[in-house]
Coordinates of C-alpha atoms in Angstrom, one line a residue:
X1 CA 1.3 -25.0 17.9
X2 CA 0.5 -24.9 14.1
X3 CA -2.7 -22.5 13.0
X4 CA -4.1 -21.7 9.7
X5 CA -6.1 -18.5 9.2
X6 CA -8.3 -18.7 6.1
X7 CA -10.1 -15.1 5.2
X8 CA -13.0 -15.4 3.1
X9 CA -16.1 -13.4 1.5
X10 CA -19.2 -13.2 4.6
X11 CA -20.9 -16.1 4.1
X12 CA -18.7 -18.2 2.9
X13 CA -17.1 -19.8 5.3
X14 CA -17.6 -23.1 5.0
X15 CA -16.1 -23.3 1.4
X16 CA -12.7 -21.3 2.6
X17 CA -13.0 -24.3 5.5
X18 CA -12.9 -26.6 2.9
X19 CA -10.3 -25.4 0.6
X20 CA -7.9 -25.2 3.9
X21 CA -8.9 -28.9 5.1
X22 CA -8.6 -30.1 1.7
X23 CA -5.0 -28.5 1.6
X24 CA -3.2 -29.5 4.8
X25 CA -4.8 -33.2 4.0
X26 CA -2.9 -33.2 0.6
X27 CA 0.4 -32.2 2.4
X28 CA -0.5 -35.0 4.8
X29 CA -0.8 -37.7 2.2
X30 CA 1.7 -36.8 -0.6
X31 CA 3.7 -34.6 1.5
X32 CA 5.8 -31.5 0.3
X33 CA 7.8 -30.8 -2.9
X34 CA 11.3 -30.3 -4.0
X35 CA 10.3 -27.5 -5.7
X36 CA 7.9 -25.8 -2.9
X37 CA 10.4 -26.4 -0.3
X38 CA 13.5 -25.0 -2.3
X39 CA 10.9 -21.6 -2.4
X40 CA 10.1 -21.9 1.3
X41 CA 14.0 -22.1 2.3
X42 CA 14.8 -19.2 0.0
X43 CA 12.4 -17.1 1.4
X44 CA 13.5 -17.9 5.0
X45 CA 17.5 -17.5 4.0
X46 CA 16.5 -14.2 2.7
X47 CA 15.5 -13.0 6.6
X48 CA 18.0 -14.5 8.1
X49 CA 20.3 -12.2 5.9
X50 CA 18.7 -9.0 6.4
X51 CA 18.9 -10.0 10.3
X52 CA 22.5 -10.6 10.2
X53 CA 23.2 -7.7 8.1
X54 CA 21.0 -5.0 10.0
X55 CA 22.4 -6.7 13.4
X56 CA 23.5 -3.4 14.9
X57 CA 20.7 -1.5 13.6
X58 CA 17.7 -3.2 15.1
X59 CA 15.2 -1.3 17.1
X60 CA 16.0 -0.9 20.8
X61 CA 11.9 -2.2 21.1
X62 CA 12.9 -5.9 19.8
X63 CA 15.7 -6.1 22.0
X64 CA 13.3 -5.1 25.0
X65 CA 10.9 -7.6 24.5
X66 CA 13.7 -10.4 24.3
X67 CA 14.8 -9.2 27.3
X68 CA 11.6 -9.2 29.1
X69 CA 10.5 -12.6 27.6
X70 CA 14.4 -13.9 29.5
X71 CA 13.7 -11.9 32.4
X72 CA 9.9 -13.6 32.7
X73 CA 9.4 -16.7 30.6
X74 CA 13.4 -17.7 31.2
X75 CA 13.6 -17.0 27.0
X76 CA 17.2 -17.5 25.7
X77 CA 18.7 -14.5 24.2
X78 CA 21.0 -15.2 21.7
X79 CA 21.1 -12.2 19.8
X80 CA 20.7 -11.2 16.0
X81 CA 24.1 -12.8 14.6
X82 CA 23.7 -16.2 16.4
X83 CA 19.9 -16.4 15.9
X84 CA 20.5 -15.5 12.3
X85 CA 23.5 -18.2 12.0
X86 CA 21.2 -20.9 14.0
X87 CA 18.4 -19.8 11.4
X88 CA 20.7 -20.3 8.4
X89 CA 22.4 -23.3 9.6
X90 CA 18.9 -25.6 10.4
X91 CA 17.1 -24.1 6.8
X92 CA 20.4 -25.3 4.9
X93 CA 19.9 -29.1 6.7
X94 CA 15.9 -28.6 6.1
X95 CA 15.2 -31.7 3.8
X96 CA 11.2 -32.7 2.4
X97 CA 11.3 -35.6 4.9
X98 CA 11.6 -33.5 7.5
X99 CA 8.4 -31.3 6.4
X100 CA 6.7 -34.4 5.8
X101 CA 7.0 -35.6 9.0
X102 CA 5.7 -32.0 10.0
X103 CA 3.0 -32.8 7.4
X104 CA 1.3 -35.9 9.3
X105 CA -0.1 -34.3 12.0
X106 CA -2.3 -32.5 10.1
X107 CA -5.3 -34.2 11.3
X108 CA -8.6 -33.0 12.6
X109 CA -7.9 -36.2 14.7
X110 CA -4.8 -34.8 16.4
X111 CA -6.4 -32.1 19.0
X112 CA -7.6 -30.0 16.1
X113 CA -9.8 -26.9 17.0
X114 CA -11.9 -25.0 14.4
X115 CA -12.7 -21.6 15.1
X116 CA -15.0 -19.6 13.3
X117 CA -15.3 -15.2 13.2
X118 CA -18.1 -13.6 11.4
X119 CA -19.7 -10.7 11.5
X120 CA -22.6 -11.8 11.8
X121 CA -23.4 -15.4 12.8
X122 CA -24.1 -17.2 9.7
X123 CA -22.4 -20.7 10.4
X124 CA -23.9 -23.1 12.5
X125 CA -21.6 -26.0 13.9
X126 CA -23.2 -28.7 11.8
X127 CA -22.2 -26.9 8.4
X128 CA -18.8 -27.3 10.4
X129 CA -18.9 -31.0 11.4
X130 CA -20.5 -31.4 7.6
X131 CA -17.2 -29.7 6.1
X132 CA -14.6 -32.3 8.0
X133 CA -16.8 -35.2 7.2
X134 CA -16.7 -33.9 3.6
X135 CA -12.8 -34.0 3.6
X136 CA -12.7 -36.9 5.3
X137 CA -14.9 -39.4 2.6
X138 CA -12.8 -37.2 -0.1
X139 CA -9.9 -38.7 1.3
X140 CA -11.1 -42.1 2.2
X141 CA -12.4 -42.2 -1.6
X142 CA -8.6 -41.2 -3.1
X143 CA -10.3 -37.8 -4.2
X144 CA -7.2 -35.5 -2.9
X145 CA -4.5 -36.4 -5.5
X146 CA -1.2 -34.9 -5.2
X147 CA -0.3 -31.0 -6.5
X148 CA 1.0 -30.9 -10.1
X149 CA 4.0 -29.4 -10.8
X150 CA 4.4 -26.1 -11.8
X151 CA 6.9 -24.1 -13.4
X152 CA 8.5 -21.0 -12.0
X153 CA 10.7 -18.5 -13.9
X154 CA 14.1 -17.9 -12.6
X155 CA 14.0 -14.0 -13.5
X156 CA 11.5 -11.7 -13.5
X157 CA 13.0 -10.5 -17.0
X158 CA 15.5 -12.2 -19.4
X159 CA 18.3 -10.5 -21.1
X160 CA 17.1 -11.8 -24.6
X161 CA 13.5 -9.9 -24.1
X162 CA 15.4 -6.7 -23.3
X163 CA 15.4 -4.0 -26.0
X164 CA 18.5 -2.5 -26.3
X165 CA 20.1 -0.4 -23.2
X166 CA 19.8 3.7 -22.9
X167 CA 22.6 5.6 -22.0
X168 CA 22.8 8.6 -20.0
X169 CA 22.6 11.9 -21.7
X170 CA 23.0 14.2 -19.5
X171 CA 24.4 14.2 -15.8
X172 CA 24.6 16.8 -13.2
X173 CA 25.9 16.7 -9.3
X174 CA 25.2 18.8 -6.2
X175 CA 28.2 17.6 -4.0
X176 CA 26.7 20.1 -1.0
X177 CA 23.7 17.7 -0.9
X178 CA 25.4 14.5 -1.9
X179 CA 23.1 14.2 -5.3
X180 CA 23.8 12.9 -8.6
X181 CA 20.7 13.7 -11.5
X182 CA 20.8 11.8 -14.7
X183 CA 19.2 12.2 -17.8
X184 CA 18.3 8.9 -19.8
X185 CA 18.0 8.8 -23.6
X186 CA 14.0 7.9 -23.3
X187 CA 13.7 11.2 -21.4
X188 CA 13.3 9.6 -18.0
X189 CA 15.1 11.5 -14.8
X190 CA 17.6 9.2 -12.5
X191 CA 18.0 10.7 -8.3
X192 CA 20.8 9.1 -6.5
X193 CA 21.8 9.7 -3.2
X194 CA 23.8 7.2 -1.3
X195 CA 23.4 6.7 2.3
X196 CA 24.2 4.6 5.6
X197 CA 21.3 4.8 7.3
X198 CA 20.4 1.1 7.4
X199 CA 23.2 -1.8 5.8
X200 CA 20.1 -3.8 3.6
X201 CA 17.8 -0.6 2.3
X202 CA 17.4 1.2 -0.9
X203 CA 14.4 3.2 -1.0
X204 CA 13.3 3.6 -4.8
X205 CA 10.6 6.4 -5.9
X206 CA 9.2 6.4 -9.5
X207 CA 6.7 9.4 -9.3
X208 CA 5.1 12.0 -12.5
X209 CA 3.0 14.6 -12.2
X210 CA -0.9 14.0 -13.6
X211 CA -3.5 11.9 -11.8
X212 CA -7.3 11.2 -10.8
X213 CA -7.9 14.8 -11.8
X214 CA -7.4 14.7 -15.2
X215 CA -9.6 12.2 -15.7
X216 CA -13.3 13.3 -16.6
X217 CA -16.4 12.3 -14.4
X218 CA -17.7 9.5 -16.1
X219 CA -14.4 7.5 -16.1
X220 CA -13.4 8.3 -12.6
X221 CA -14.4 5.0 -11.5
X222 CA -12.3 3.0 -14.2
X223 CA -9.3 5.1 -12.8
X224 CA -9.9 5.3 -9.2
X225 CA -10.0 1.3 -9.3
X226 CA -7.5 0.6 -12.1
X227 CA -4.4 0.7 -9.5
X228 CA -6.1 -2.3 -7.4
X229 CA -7.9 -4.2 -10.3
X230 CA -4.1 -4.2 -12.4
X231 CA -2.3 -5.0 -8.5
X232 CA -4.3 -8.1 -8.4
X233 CA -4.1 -9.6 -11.6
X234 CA -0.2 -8.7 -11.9
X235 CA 1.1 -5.8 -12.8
X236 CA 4.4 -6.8 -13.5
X237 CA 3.2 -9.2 -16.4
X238 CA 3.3 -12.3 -13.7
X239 CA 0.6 -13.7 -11.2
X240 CA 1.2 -12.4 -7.6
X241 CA 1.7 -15.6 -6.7
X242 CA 4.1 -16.8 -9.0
X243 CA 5.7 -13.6 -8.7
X244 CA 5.8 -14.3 -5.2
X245 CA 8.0 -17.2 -5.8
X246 CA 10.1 -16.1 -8.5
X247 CA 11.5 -13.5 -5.8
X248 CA 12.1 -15.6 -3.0
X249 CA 14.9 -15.1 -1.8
X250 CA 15.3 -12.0 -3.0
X251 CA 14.6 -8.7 -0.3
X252 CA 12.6 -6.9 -3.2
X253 CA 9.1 -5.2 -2.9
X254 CA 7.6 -2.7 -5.6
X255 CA 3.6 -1.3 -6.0
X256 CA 2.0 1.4 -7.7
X257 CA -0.3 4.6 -6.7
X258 CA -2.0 7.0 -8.1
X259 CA -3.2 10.2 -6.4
X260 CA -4.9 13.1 -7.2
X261 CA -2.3 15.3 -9.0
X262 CA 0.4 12.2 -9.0
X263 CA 1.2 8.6 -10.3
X264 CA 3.9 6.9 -8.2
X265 CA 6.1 3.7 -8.4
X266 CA 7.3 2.8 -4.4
X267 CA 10.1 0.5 -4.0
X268 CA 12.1 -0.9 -1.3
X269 CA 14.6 -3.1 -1.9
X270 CA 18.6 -4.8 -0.2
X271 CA 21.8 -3.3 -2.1
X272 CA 21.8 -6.9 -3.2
X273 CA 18.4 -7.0 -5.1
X274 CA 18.6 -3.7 -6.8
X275 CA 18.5 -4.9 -10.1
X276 CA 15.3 -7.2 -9.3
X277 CA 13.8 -4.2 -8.6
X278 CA 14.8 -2.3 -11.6
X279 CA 13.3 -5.3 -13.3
X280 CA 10.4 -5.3 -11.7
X281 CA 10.0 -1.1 -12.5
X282 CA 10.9 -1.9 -16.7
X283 CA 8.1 -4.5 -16.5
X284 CA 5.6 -3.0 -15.2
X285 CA 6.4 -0.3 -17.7
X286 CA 6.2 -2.7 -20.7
X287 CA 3.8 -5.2 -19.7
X288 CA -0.3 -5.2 -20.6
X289 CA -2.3 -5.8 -18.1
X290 CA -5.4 -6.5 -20.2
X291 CA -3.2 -9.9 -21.0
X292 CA -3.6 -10.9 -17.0
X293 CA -7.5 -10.5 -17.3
X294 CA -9.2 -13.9 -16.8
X295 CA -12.6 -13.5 -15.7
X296 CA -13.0 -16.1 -12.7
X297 CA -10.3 -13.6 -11.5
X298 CA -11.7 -10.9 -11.9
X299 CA -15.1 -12.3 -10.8
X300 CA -13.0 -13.0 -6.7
X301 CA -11.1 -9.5 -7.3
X302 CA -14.7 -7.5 -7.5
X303 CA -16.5 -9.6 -4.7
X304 CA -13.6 -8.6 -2.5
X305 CA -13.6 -5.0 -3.2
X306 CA -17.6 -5.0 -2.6
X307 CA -17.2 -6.6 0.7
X308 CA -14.2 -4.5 1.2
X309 CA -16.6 -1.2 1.0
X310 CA -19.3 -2.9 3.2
X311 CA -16.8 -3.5 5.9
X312 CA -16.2 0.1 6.1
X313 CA -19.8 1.2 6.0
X314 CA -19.9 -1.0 9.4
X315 CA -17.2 1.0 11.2
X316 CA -18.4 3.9 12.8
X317 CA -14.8 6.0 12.4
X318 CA -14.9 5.3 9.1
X319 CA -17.9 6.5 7.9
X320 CA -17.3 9.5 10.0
X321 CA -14.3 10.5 8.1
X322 CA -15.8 9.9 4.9
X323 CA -19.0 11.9 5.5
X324 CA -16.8 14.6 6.9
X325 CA -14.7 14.5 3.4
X326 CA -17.7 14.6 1.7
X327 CA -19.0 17.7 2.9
X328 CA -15.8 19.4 3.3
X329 CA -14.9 19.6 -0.1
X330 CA -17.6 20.8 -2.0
X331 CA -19.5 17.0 -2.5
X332 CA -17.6 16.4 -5.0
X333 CA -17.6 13.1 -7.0
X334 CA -14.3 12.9 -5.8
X335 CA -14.9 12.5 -2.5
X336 CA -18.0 10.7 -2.7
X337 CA -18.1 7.9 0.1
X338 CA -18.3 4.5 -2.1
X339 CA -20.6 2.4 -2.3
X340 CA -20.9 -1.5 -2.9
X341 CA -23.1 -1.3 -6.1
X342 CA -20.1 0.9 -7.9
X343 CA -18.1 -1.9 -8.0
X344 CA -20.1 -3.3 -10.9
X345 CA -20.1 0.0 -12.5
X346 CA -16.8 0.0 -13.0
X347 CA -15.5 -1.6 -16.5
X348 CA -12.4 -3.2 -16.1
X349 CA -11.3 -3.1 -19.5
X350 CA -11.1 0.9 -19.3
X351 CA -9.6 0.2 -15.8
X352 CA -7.0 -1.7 -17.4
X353 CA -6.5 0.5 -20.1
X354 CA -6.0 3.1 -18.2
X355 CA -3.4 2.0 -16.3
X356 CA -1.5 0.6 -18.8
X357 CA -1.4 4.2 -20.2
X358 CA -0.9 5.9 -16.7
X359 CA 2.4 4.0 -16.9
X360 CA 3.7 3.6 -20.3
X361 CA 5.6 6.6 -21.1
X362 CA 9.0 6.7 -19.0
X363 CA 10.0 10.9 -20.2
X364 CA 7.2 11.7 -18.1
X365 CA 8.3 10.3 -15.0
X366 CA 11.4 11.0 -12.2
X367 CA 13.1 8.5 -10.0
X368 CA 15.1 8.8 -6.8
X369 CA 17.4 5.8 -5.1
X370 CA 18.2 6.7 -1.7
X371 CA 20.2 4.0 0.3
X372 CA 23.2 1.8 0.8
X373 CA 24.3 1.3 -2.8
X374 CA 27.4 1.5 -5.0
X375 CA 26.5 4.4 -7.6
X376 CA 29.2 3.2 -9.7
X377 CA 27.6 -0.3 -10.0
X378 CA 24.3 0.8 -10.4
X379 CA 24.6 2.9 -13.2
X380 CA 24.5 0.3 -15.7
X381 CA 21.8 -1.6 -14.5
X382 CA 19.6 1.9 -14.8
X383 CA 20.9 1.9 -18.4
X384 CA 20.0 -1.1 -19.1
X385 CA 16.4 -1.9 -17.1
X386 CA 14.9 2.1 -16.9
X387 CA 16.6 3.3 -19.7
X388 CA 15.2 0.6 -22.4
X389 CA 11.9 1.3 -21.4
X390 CA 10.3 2.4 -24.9
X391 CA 8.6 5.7 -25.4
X392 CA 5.1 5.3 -27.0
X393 CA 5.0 6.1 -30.2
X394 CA 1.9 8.9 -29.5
X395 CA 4.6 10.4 -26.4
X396 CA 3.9 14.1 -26.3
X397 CA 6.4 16.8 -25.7
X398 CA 6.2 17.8 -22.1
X399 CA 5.3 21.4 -21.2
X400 CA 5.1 23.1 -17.4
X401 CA 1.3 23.4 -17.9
X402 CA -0.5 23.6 -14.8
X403 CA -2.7 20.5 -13.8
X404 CA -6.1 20.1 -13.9
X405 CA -8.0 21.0 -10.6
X406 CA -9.6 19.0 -8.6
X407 CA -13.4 19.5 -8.3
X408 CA -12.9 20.3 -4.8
X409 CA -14.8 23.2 -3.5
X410 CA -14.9 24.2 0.3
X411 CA -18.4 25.1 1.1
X412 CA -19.5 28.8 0.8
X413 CA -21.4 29.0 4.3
X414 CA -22.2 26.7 7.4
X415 CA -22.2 23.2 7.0
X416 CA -23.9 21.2 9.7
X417 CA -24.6 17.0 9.9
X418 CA -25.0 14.9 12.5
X419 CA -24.9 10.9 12.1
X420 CA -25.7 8.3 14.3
X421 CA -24.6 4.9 14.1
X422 CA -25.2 1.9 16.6
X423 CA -22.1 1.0 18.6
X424 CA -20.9 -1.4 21.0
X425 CA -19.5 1.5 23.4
X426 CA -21.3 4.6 23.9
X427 CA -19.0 7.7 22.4
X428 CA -19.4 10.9 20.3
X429 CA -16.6 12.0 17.7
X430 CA -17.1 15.5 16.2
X431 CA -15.0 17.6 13.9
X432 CA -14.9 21.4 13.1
X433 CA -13.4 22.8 9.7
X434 CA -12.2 26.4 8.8
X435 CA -10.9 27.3 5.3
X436 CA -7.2 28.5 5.2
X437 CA -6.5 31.2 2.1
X438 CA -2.8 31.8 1.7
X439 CA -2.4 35.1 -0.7
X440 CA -0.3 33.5 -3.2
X441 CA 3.0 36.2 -3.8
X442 CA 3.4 34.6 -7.6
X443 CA 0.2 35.6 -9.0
X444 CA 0.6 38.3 -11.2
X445 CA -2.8 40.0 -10.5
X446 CA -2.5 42.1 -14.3
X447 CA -2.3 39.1 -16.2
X448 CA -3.6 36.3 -14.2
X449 CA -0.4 34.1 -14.7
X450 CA 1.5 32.5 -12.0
X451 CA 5.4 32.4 -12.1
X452 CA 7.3 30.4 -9.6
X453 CA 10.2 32.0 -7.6
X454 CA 12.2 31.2 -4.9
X455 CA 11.5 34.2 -3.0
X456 CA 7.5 33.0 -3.6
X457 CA 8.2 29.5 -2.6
X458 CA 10.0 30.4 0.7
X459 CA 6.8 32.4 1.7
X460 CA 4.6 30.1 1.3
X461 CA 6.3 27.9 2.6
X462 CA 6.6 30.0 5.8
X463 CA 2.9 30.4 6.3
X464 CA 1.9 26.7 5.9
X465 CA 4.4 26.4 8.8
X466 CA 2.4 29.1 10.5
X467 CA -0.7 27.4 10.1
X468 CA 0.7 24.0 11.5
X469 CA 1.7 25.7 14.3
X470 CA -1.1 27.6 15.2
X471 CA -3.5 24.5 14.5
X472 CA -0.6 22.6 17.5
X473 CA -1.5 25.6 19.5
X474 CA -4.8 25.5 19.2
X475 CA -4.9 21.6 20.1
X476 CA -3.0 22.5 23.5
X477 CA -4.7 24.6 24.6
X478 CA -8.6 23.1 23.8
X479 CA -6.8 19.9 25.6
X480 CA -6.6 22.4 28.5
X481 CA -9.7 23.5 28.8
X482 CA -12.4 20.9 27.7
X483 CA -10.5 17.8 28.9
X484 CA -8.5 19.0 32.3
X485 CA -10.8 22.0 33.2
X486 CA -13.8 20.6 32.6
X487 CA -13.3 16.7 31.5
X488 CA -15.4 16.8 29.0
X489 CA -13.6 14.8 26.0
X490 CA -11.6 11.6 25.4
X491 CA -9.2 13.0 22.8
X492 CA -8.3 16.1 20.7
X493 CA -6.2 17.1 18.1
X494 CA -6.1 19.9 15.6
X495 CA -4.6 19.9 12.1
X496 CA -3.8 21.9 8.7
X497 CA -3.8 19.9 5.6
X498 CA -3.1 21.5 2.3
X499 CA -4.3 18.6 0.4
X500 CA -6.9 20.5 -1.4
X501 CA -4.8 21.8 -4.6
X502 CA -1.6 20.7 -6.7
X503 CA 1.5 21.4 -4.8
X504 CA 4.1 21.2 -7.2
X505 CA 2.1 23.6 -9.5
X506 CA 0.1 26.2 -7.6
X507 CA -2.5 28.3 -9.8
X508 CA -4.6 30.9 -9.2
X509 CA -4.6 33.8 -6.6
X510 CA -4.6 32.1 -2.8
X511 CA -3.0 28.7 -1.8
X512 CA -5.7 26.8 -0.4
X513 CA -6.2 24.6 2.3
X514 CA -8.5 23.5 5.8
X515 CA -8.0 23.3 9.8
X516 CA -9.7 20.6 11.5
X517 CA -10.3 20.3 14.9
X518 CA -11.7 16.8 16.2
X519 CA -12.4 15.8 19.3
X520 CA -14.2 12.6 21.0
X521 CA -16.5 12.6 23.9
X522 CA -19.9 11.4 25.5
X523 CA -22.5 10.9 23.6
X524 CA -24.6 13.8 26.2
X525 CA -21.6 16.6 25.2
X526 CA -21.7 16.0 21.7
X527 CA -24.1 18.7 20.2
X528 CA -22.8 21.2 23.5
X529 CA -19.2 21.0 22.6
X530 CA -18.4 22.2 19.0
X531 CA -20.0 25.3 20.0
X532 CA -17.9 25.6 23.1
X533 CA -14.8 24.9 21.2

């Protein structure tokens, strides 16, 4: 059986039908590419290495199921080096007459079925006849005309575009740990730690301190969104999709985040594809995202996001959550639930501005490599990819100055809010918070200054660990008595979060954080069992 699933805004269902229809019907006249096929073998190649590389480090889980499928369905097992071989050997003798022999039996004609999933019910089965009637005088007319071609770069980066390499300037080792720390000569910090946990991994972690926080109230919005407004146009100075294709083949996968207190490259990546993920760190780096903004774009990028926010509105967890956050800290602006009409209060430009500056300067930032790699081979390609990322020429010298807090505030009495939502199930969730204070053994109490110490970090460290446990304890033991004494809830569990403050640079008297306690239950013990609790 082939399927195609096609996810669209509400309401439009019938163009995204279209679009698909239109699609498979030009494969099924003018058949598949050179080019597009070359992209699609790649791409499959590349898993059927990782699955012959990682062959004795699967999870016991997949080998279950084909075991059950055998034992049940009579499903041959063949295991990961001869599926991976079989997998290898028929994409190698894939050829585009094969494909397009694939390609004519996509037909309405040929058992087709059209299935439709809204929301709400919107489309009626006539706009759906009306659609494939639509396709089908486009193609009787010779309207669907055969994809142009389009040119794909080889490399994410070429060696001519590259500034000059770094070197390392510093280098230190803790042997004890296995960990090697070097310094290159823009400033930026280099982890590596080799491992052999799994064959085809390398874990990659770009992260510097300074985040949402920092940024004042009446640009929050322009940050908050500029990490998915700069994802979708292309961060790393390429279109998703052609980015998409310029790695297949390659077992490479890099995005951005910014947090409260943080900004964060993630990367995962095979020993083999290290350097396309260097690549893909110094572009995003050095590229301008204001250069990917084309405003029909843009246009599909916010109508997503709007209908993104309304979709969570509608789930009943969700907005739960979100009120709780709310309320918990202080109804801040911060934790303000979102709603669809600040889409269009955001400016992109400033979005886009602002991430281009959130990641431009590489002295500010630390990585760590943690994985199956050769060091020794590596090295270079860090000088040469991380190390000629350019410092901006308005770079400022880097002090230990404490961040800017978050304008979280944990209410100064009892808080209490009930919401009701309609649901298809009858069920109540509720949640009770308590402020945790940890007395924090840096603070000088003379001079108001906070010095960090070992001895300082250890107890601190200590009592979070006394507050997780205690929350665990608490969550046993109202399990005990609501749900097996008196069977009164669905679920519970009980947590400490410490989420509420910086903590790399801890400030002020008391370490602060929260316990919550949630629970679900019928809708008739909802009001009666907080206080219980």
């Amino acid at each position: 059986m082939f399927s195609v699933q096609i996810v669209c805004d509400e309401g439009k269902v019938t163009r995204g039908l279209a679009a698909g229809l239109r699609e498979m019907t030009r494969a099924r006249l003018h058949g598949i590419s050179e080019q597009e096929l070359k992209i699609a073998a790649a791409k499959q190649l590349a898993e059927a290495e990782q699955l012959y590389v990682e062959r004795d480090q699967t999870y016991c889980t997949s080998l279950r199921d084909e075991l059950v499928g055998h034992f049940l369905r009579g499903e041959l097992v063949v295991g990961a080096e001869e599926e991976a071989r079989l997998s290898k050997a028929c994409t190698e003798k894939m050829r585009t007459t094969h494909a397009d022999a694939f390609g004519k039996k996509f037909s309405v004609d040929a058992s087709c079925t059209i299935r439709v999933m809204e929301g709400r019910r919107s489309t009626t089965v006539e706009e759906i006849e009306a659609v494939v009637r639509e396709i089908q005088r486009e193609e009787d007319a010779g309207e669907i005309t055969e994809n142009a071609m389009f040119q794909v770069p080889s490399v994410v980066l070429k060696d001519e575009a590259l500034p000059p390499p770094g070197r390392v300037t510093e280098e230190r080792s803790f042997p004890s740990v296995g960990f090697e720390v070097l310094t290159l000569s823009n400033g930026m910090k280099v982890g590596m730690k080799t491992t052999d946990f799994l064959d085809d991994q390398v874990l990659v972690r770009c992260f510097a301190k300074g985040g949402l926080s920092e940024v004042p109230e009446s640009e929050y919005l322009d940050a908050l969104y500029a990490n998915t407004i700069a994802t979708e146009l292309g961060i790393f100075g390429l279109k998703p999709e052609i980015l998409s294709d310029v790695l297949a083949g390659k077992r490479c996968d890099v995005s951005s985040k910014t947090g409260t207190y943080y900004r964060r490259v993630d990367g995962d990546t095979s020993p083999t594809d290290i350097e396309s993920g260097l690549q893909l760190i110094h572009a995003l780096f050095t590229s301008n995202v204001r250069d990917m903004l084309v405003p029909e774009e843009l246009e599909a990028v916010l109508r997503m996001q709007e209908q993104a926010i309304r979709n969570r509105s509608r789930n009943p967890n969700t907005l739960f959550h979100e009120t709780i956050r709310y309320l918990a800290y202080g109804r801040s602006y911060m934790t303000r639930p979102l709603k669809p009409s600040d889409v269009r209060k955001m400016r992109p430009l400033r979005a886009c501005e602002h991430f281009n500056a959130s990641y431009s300067d590489p002295s500010e930032f630390a990585i760590a490599l943690v994985g199956a790699f050769d060091a020794d081979r590596v090295r270079p390609m860090l000088e040469k990819y991380l190390g000629s990322i350019p410092v901006p020429s308005d770079s400022k010298p880097h002090d230990s100055k404490p961040l800017t807090p978050a304008t979280f505030k944990f209410p100064s009495g009892v808080v209490n809010k009930t919401i009701r939502v309609p649901m298809v199930e009858p069920m109540a969730m509720a949640s009770i918070i308590f402020p945790i204070n940890i007395p924090n053994p840096d603070h000088d109490a003379v001079t108001g200054e906070v010095v960090a110490t070992v001895e300082g970090s250890a107890k601190i460290r200590r009592m979070k660990h006394i507050s997780v446990t205690a929350s665990g304890i608490i969550e046993r033991r109202l399990l005990a008595l609501l749900r097996f004494k008196f069977g009164e809830i669905y679920t519970c569990s009980a947590g400490a979060s410490f989420s509420y403050q910086d903590q790399s640079a801890m400030v002020g008297d008391v370490i602060r954080g929260d316990v919550m306690i949630s629970f679900s239950c019928d809708p008739d013990a909802g009001q009666r069992l907080p206080a219980l609790a």
